[in-house]
XYZ file of C-alpha atoms in Angstrom:
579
model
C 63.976 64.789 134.123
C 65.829 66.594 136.948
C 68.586 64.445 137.281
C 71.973 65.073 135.643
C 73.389 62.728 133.369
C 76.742 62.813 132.726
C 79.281 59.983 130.613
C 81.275 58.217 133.130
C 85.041 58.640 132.338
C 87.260 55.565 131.753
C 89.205 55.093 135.068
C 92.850 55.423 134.595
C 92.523 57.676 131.741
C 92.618 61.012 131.044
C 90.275 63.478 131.173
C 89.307 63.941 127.639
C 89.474 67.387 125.970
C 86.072 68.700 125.876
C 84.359 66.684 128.904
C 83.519 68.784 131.697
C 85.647 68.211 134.852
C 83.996 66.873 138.254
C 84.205 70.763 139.488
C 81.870 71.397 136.769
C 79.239 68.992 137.085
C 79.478 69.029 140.535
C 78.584 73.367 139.726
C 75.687 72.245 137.559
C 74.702 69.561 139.591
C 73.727 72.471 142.131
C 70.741 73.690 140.096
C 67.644 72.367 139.644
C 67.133 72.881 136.415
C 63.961 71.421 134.460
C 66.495 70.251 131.301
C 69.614 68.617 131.127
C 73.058 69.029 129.795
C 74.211 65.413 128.199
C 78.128 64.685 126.611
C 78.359 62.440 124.344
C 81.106 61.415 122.258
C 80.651 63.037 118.840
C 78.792 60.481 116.592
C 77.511 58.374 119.064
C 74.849 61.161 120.627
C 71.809 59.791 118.752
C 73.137 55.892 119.511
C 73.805 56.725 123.647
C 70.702 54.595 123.958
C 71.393 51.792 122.120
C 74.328 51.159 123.031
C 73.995 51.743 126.766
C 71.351 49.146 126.891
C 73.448 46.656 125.021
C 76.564 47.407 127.893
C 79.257 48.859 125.121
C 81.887 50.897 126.722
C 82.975 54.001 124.769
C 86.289 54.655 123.694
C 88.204 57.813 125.130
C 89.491 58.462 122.317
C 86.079 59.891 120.977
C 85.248 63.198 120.495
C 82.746 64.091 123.299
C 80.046 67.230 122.289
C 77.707 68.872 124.241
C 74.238 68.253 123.148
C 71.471 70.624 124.552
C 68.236 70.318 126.087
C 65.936 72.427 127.499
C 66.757 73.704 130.739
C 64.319 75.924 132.730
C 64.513 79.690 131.989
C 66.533 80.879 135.202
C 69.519 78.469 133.957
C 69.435 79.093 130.731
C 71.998 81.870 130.216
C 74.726 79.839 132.363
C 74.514 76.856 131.032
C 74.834 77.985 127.461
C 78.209 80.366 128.804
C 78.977 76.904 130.171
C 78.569 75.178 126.840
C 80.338 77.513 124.782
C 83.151 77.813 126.890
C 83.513 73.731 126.695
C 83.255 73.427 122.990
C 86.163 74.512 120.275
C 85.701 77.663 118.884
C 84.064 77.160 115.295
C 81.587 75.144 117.137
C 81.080 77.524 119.566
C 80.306 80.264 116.795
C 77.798 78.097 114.980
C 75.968 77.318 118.387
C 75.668 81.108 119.213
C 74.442 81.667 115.785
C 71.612 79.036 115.996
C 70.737 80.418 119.227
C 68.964 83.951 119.117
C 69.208 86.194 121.761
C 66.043 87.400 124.054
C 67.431 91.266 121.912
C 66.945 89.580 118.647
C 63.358 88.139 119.211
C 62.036 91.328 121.019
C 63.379 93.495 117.788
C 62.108 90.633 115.428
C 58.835 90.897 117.242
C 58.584 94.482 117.450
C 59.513 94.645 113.179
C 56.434 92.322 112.650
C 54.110 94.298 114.481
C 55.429 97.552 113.150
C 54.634 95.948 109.201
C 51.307 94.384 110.512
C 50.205 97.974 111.932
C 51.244 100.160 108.492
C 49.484 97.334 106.248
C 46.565 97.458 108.136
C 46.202 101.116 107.954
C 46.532 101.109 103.944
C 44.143 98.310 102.695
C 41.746 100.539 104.889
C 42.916 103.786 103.097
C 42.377 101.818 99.849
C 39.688 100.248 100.696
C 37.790 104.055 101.523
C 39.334 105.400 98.634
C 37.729 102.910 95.770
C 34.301 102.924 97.516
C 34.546 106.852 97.457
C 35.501 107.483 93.804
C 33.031 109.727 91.794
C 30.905 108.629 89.065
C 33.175 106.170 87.502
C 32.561 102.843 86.661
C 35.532 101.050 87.644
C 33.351 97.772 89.130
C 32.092 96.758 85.975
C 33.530 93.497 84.048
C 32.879 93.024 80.561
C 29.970 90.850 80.604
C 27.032 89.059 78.729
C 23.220 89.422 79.272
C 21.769 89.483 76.038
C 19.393 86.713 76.937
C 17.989 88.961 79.757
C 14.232 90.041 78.649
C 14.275 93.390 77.010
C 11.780 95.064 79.641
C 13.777 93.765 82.571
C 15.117 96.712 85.478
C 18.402 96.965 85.915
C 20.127 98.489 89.007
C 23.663 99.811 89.470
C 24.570 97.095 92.396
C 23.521 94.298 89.238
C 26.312 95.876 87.272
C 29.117 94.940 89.642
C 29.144 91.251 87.266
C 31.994 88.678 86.824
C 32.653 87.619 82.902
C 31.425 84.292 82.244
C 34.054 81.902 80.635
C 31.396 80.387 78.584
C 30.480 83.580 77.322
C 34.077 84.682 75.735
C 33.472 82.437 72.624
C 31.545 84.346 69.113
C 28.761 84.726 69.487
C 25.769 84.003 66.643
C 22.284 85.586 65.923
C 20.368 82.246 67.472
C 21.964 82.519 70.851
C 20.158 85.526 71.497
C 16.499 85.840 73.016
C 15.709 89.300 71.338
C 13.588 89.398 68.591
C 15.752 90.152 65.412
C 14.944 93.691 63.352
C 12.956 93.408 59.995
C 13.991 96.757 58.804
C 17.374 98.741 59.457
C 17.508 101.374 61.274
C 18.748 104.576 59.332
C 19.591 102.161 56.727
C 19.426 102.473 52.384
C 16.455 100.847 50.683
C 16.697 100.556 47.208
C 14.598 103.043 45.426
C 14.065 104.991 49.155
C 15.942 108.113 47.476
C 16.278 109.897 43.951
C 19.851 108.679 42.214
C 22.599 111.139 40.691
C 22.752 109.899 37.179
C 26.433 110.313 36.260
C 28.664 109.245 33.117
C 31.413 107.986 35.519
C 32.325 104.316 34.698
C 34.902 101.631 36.600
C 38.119 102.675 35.685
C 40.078 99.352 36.521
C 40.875 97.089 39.814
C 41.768 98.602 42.632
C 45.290 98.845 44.454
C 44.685 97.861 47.452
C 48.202 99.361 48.966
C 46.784 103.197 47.620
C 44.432 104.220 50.882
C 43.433 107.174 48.940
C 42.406 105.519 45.963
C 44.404 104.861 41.959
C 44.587 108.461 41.102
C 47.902 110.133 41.067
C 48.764 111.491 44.247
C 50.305 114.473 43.020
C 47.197 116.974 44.941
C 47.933 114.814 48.379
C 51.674 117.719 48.393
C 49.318 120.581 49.115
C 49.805 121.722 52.516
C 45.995 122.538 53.691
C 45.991 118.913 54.704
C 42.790 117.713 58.262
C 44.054 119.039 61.302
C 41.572 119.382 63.407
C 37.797 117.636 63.897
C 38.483 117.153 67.751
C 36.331 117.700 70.790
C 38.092 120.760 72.248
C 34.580 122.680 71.442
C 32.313 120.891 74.027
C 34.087 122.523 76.766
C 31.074 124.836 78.151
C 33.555 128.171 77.382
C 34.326 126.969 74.429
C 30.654 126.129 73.275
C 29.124 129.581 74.370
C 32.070 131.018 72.340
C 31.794 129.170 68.802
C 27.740 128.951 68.738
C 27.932 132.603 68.736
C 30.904 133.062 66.623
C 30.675 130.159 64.081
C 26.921 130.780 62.678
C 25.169 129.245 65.055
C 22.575 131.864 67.620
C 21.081 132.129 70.987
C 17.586 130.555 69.367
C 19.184 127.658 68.043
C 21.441 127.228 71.717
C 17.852 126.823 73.350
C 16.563 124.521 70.570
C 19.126 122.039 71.337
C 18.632 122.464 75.134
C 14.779 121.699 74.653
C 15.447 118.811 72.464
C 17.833 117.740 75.294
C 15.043 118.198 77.822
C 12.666 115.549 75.489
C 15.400 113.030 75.407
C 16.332 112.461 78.918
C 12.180 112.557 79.946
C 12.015 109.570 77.210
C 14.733 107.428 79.096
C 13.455 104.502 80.768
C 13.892 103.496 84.367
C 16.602 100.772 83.024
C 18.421 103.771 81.919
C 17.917 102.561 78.111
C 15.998 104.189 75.593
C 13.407 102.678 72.833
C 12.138 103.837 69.694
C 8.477 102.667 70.067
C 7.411 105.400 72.320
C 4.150 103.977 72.830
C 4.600 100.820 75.116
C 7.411 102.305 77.146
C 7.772 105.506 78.924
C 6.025 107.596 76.655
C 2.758 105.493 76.819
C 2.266 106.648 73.747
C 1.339 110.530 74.739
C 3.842 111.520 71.150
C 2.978 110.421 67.998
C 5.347 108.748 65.541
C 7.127 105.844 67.586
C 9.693 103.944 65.883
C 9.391 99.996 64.921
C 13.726 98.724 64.939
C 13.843 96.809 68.474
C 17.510 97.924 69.234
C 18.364 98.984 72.800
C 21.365 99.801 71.927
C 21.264 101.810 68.844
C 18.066 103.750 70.719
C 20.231 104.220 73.950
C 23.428 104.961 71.917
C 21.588 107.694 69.318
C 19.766 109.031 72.660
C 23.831 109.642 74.437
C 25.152 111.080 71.367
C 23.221 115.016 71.628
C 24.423 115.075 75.329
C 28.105 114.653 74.623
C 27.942 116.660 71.889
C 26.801 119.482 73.702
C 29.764 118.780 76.284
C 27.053 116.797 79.074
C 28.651 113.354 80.426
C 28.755 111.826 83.328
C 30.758 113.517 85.627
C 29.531 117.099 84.110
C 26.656 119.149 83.721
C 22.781 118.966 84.508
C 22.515 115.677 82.745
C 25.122 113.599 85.199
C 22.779 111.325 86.394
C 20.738 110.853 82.714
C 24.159 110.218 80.791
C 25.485 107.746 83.737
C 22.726 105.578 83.726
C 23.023 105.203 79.821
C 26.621 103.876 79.621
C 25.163 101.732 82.744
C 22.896 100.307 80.539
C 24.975 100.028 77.289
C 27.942 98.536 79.284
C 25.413 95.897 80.580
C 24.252 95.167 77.344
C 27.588 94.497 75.509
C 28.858 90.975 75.351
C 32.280 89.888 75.302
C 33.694 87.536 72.875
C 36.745 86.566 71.296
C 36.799 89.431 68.494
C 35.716 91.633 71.134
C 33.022 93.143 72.823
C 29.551 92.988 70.985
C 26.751 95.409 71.453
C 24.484 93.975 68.008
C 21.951 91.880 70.563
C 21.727 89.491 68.021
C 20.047 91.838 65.756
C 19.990 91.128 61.713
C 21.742 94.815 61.134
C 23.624 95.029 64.172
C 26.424 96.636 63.208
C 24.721 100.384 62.984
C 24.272 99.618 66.623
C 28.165 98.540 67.295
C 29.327 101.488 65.526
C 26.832 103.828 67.358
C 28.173 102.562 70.579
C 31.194 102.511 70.118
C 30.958 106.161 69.286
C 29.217 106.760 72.476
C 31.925 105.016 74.656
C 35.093 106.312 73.320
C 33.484 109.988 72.809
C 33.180 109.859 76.748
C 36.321 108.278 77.775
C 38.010 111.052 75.698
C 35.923 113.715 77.558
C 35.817 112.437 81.135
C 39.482 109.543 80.538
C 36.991 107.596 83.130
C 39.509 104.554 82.658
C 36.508 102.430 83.755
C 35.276 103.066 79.881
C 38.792 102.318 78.156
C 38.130 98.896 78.028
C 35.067 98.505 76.679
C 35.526 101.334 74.086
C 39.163 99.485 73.129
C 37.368 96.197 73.048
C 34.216 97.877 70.877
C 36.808 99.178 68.416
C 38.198 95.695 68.262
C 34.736 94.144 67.203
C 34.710 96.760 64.710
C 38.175 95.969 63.026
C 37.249 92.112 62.736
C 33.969 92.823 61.570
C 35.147 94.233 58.498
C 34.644 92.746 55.534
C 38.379 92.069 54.390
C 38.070 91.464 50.445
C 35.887 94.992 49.820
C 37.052 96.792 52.865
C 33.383 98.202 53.714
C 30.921 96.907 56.960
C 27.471 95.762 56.593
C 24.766 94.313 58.475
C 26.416 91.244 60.032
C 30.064 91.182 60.383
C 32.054 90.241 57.465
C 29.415 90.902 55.119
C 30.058 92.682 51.541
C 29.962 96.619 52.798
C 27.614 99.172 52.342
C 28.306 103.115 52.488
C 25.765 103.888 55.630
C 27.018 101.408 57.582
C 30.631 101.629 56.398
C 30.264 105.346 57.773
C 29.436 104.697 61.193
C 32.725 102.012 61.949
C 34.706 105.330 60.085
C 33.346 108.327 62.362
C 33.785 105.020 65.717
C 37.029 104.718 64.355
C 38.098 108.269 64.341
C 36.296 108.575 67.728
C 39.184 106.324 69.074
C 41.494 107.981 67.716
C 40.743 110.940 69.149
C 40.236 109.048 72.658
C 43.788 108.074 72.261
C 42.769 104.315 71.532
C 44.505 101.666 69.332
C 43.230 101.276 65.953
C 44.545 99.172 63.130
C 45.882 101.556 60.123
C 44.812 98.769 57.963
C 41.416 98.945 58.510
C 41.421 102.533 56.989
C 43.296 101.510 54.181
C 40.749 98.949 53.686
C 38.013 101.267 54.048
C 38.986 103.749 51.488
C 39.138 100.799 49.366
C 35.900 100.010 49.634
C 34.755 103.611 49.441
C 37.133 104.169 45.967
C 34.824 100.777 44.773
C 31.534 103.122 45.142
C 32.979 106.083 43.817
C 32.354 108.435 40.642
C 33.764 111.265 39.516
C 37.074 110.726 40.754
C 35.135 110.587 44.302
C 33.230 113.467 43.644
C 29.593 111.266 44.230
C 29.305 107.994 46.261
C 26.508 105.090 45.824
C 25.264 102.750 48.391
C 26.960 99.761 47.101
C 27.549 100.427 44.014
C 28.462 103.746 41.809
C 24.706 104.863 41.086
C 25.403 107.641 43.848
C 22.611 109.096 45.912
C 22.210 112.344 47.791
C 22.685 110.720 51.486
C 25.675 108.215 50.710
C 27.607 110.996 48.813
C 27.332 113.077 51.789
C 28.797 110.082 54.164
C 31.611 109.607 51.460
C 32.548 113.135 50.947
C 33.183 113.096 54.994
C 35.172 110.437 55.631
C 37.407 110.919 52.535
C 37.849 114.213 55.034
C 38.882 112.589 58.064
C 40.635 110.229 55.758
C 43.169 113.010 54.755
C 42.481 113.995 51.878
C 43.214 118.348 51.346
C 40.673 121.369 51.195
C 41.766 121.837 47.869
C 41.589 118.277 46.226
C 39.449 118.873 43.311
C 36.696 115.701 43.427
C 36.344 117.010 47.009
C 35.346 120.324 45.712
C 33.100 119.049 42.948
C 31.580 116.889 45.696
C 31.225 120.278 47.661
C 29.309 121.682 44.491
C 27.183 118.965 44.099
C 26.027 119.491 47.771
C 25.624 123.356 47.621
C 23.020 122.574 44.444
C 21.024 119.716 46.338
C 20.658 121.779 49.640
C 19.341 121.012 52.804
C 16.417 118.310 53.042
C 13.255 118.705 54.594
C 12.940 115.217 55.340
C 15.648 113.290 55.284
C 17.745 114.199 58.533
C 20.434 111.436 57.305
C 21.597 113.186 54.781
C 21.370 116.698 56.638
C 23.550 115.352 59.508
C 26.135 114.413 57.045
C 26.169 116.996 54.805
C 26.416 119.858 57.658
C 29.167 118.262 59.117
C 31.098 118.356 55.660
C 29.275 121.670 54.105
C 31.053 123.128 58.526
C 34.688 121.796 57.645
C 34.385 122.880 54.327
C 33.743 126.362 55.647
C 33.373 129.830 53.164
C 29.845 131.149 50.941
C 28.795 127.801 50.626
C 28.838 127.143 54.303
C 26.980 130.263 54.983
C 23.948 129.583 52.991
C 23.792 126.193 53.267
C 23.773 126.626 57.518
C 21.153 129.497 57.691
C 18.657 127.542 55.480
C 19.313 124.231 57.763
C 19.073 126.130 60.996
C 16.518 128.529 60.573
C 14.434 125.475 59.259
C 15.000 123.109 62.617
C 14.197 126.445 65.093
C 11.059 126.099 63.007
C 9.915 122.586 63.093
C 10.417 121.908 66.572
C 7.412 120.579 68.276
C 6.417 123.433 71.400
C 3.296 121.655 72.315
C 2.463 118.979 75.232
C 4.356 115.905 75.700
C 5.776 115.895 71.922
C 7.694 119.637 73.070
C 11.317 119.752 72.066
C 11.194 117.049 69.555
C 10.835 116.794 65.693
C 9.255 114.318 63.001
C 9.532 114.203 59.257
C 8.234 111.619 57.425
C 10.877 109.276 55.667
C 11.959 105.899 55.173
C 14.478 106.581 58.071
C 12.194 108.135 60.353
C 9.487 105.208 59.967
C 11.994 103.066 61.322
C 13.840 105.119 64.106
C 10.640 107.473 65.060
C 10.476 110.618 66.704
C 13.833 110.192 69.109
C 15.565 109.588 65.801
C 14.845 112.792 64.545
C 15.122 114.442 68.100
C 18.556 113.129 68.273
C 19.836 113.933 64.380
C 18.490 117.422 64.647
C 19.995 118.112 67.921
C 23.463 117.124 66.713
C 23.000 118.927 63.441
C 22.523 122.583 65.639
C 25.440 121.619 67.679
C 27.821 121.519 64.667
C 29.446 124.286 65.520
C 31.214 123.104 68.422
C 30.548 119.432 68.614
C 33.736 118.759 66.689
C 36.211 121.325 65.846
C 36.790 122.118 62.281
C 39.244 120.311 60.110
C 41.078 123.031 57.757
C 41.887 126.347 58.613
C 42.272 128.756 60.605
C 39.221 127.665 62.667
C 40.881 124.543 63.960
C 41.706 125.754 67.123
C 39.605 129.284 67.101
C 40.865 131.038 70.586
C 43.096 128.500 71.755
């Protein structure tokens, strides 16, 4: 390996251009390297063997070229001067491109480490960063567990799930282990409540292009058109501020904080909450439990007071209460192709999707925790292809023929994204007030369940969302439907009705307001339970309150006293009181 091969030249000839002279090998000759410098004619370098062994004598005519191997490291720098100087000069250039100086690899080097180092030092920073964030819920997937047991615990390092593929198909009622519901919660049974006999008849088909219905829109010019209804009230400044200032009072401030206080004792360790108090947490120390199985209409109901009264779960005394709710509703829902489903397989499990959804975009909107824009986005999107798309309304199941009670909780979910900044098919509300113009009387003055034989509770649900529908403080069935509601008055039993008919007799605003709020509030400081375990809670006895118990009528009366800040008024001057 040592030795120095070098092509004989042809005696008598020439030196060829190119071939070192016998000074020159004779100078590299000298060293010892551990390579070798071989000339070859050019073409022939990869055949030297070959041919050598089979005693061919080159040509001089050829083309010799220098071809290099490795040489020990002392040498290397003269022999490849010594090259270069031997070949032409455009091969020279390409050799001392191909060959990288000792410069280039130390700055090469030096560059790699340099990236290495500053990579290294962010995926850390990142890495402390996303372990460290506050309260959010940014490692939870969209997931299904529905066939979990009911009673099972749940901790927040089970939550941290992957979506299974097998679970992004629909899914149906028998794929579920829960037990479906026999009765709805907060839903209409026929003959559960005293009809409005009216002479109102069907005045034709529908248009379904008219979202406000086949009267003449000449009223829709006036100018005191919905402006308001958002959530700017729940700030705690702005709550101290309009309880005192919009009719509510200090008594009926602590009789929502006490009714608070009941809820969050009632939550289970799972962070869920049930409506048969007696097997669960409760053990049965208050009376009136509820029978409807849903986890997640009981959880969802249960969040509802706490936003309202501006509580989440990066805010307030309730952090911890309110965060391990949406835990437990975001490990409930199930994603599927339409969306993500929060029924549990129950018969009527739409009230629970649209109570949920509710829950989840209310609290992105307050907290914009973008771990809960997904699954309130993906909630609405159940919603929208639940509908039922030849009457516009929702019912139990999706795609079933509508009813007004259920229709009204997809509306309020729907406006709830709105306000969240969310996307929400505009067709679906045209749709809606389709269905609602189907159930109408009096020029949508009164509003039946599913048909026009109106009732106290459903007019109250369709005089609201024709108001977050659009439709102007001064549209005359809208005031006729205001009249009908000043006569009826509050209920002493049936807290459905009363939490829909505050809400519309607040935006509505003036006299009727007045007298209707002091008889309604006065009434729930009243009734509020001050003894033992059943302290801070209410009961009435009614159809609805069989079914949803005593934390259904905790929750409704809680989020009737907090109506004067829980969503800002829609016409007026009050829309934006102080801002």
């Amino acid at each position: 390996m040592g030795e120095e091969k070098v092509r004989r030249q042809p005696e008598g000839d020439a030196q060829p251009a190119g071939c070192p002279s016998p000074e020159e090998s004779a100078l590299l000759s000298k060293q010892s390297p551990e390579s070798t410098q071989v000339v070859f004619p050019e073409g022939q370098a990869q055949s030297h063997q070959s041919a050598q062994s089979a005693g061919q004598d080159q040509s001089p005519e050829h083309r010799w070229t220098a071809v290099r191997v490795p040489l020990a490291k002392p040498a290397r720098l003269v022999e490849s001067q010594q090259i270069q100087s031997m070949l032409p000069g455009e091969e020279r250039a390409t050799l001392r491109e191909l060959i990288p100086s000792k410069l280039e690899w130390r700055r090469g080097l030096s560059s790699f480490l340099v990236s290495a180092v500053v990579h290294a030092v962010l995926l850390v920073v990142f890495s402390l960063w996303m372990i460290q964030t506050p309260q959010g819920f940014s490692g939870i997937s969209l997931l299904a567990t529905a066939n979990l047991p009911v009673n099972s615990p749940l901790l927040e390092s089970d939550l941290i799930l992957e979506t299974r593929p097998e679970e992004r198909s629909f899914v149906t009622e028998q794929s579920f282990a829960l037990t479906p519901a026999t009765v709805n919660i907060l839903g209409e049974e026929e003959g559960n409540e005293q009809s409005v006999t009216t002479g109102e008849r069907d005045t034709g088909p529908l248009d379904p292009a008219r979202p406000w219905g086949n009267k003449e829109p000449d009223y829709l010019s006036h100018l005191d058109r919905p402006s308001g209804g958002g959530l700017e009230g729940r700030t705690p400044e702005m709550r101290a501020k309009l309880a005192i200032q919009r009719d509510g009072s200090t008594e009926s401030e602590e009789a929502v904080e006490r009714g608070l206080r009941w809820i969050a004792v009632h939550q289970e360790e799972d962070g869920s909450w049930r409506f048969d108090l007696k097997v669960h947490s409760c053990r049965g120390y208050c009376r009136n439990p509820g029978t409807e199985p849903s986890t997640t209409a009981a959880t969802a109901l249960a969040l509802l007071p706490f936003l309202g009264a501006g509580y989440t779960h990066r805010t307030g005394p309730y952090i911890d209460t309110v965060h391990r709710g949406l835990y437990y509703l975001l490990r409930r829902g199930r994603q599927t192709d339409k969306g993500l489903d929060f029924q549990e397989g129950m018969k009527n499990g739409m009230y629970a999707q649209g109570l949920v959804a509710i829950v989840l975009c209310e609290a992105f909107a307050m907290t914009k925790d973008p771990a809960l824009q997904q699954p309130a986005q993906e909630a609405i999107r159940f919603i929208e292809y639940a509908q039922d798309k030849t009457g516009g309304g929702w019912r139990y199941r999706p795609g079933e023929p509508g009813d007004t009670t259920v229709t009204g909780w997809q509306l309020m979910a729907l406006k709830s994204a709105e306000m969240a900044g969310l996307k929400v098919d505009r067709s679906v509300h045209y749709a809606a007030q389709r269905f609602l113009d189907s159930v109408a009387s009096e020029e949508g003055a009164l509003y039946g369940y599913q048909d026009r034989n109106p009732r106290h509770s459903t007019t109250a649900i369709g005089l609201l969302c024709r108001m977050y529908a659009g439709w102007p403080r001064q549209h005359p069935p809208l005031a006729r439907g205001i009249a009908h509601l000043a006569e009826w008055g509050p209920s002493e039993t049936d807290l459905y009705y009363d939490y829909y008919a505050t809400q519309v007799m607040r935006h509505w605003g003036g006299s009727d307001w007045k007298r209707w709020n002091e008889t309604m509030r006065e009434f729930l400081i009243k009734t509020q339970a001050t003894q033992g375990h059943e302290a801070g809670s209410w009961y009435f006895e009614d159809p609805h309150s069989r079914v949803g118990g005593r934390l259904y009528t905790t929750a409704m009366a809680v989020m009737i006293l907090e109506v004067y800040y829980r969503y800002m008024p829609l016409y007026g001057e009050d829309v934006f009181p102080g801002l």
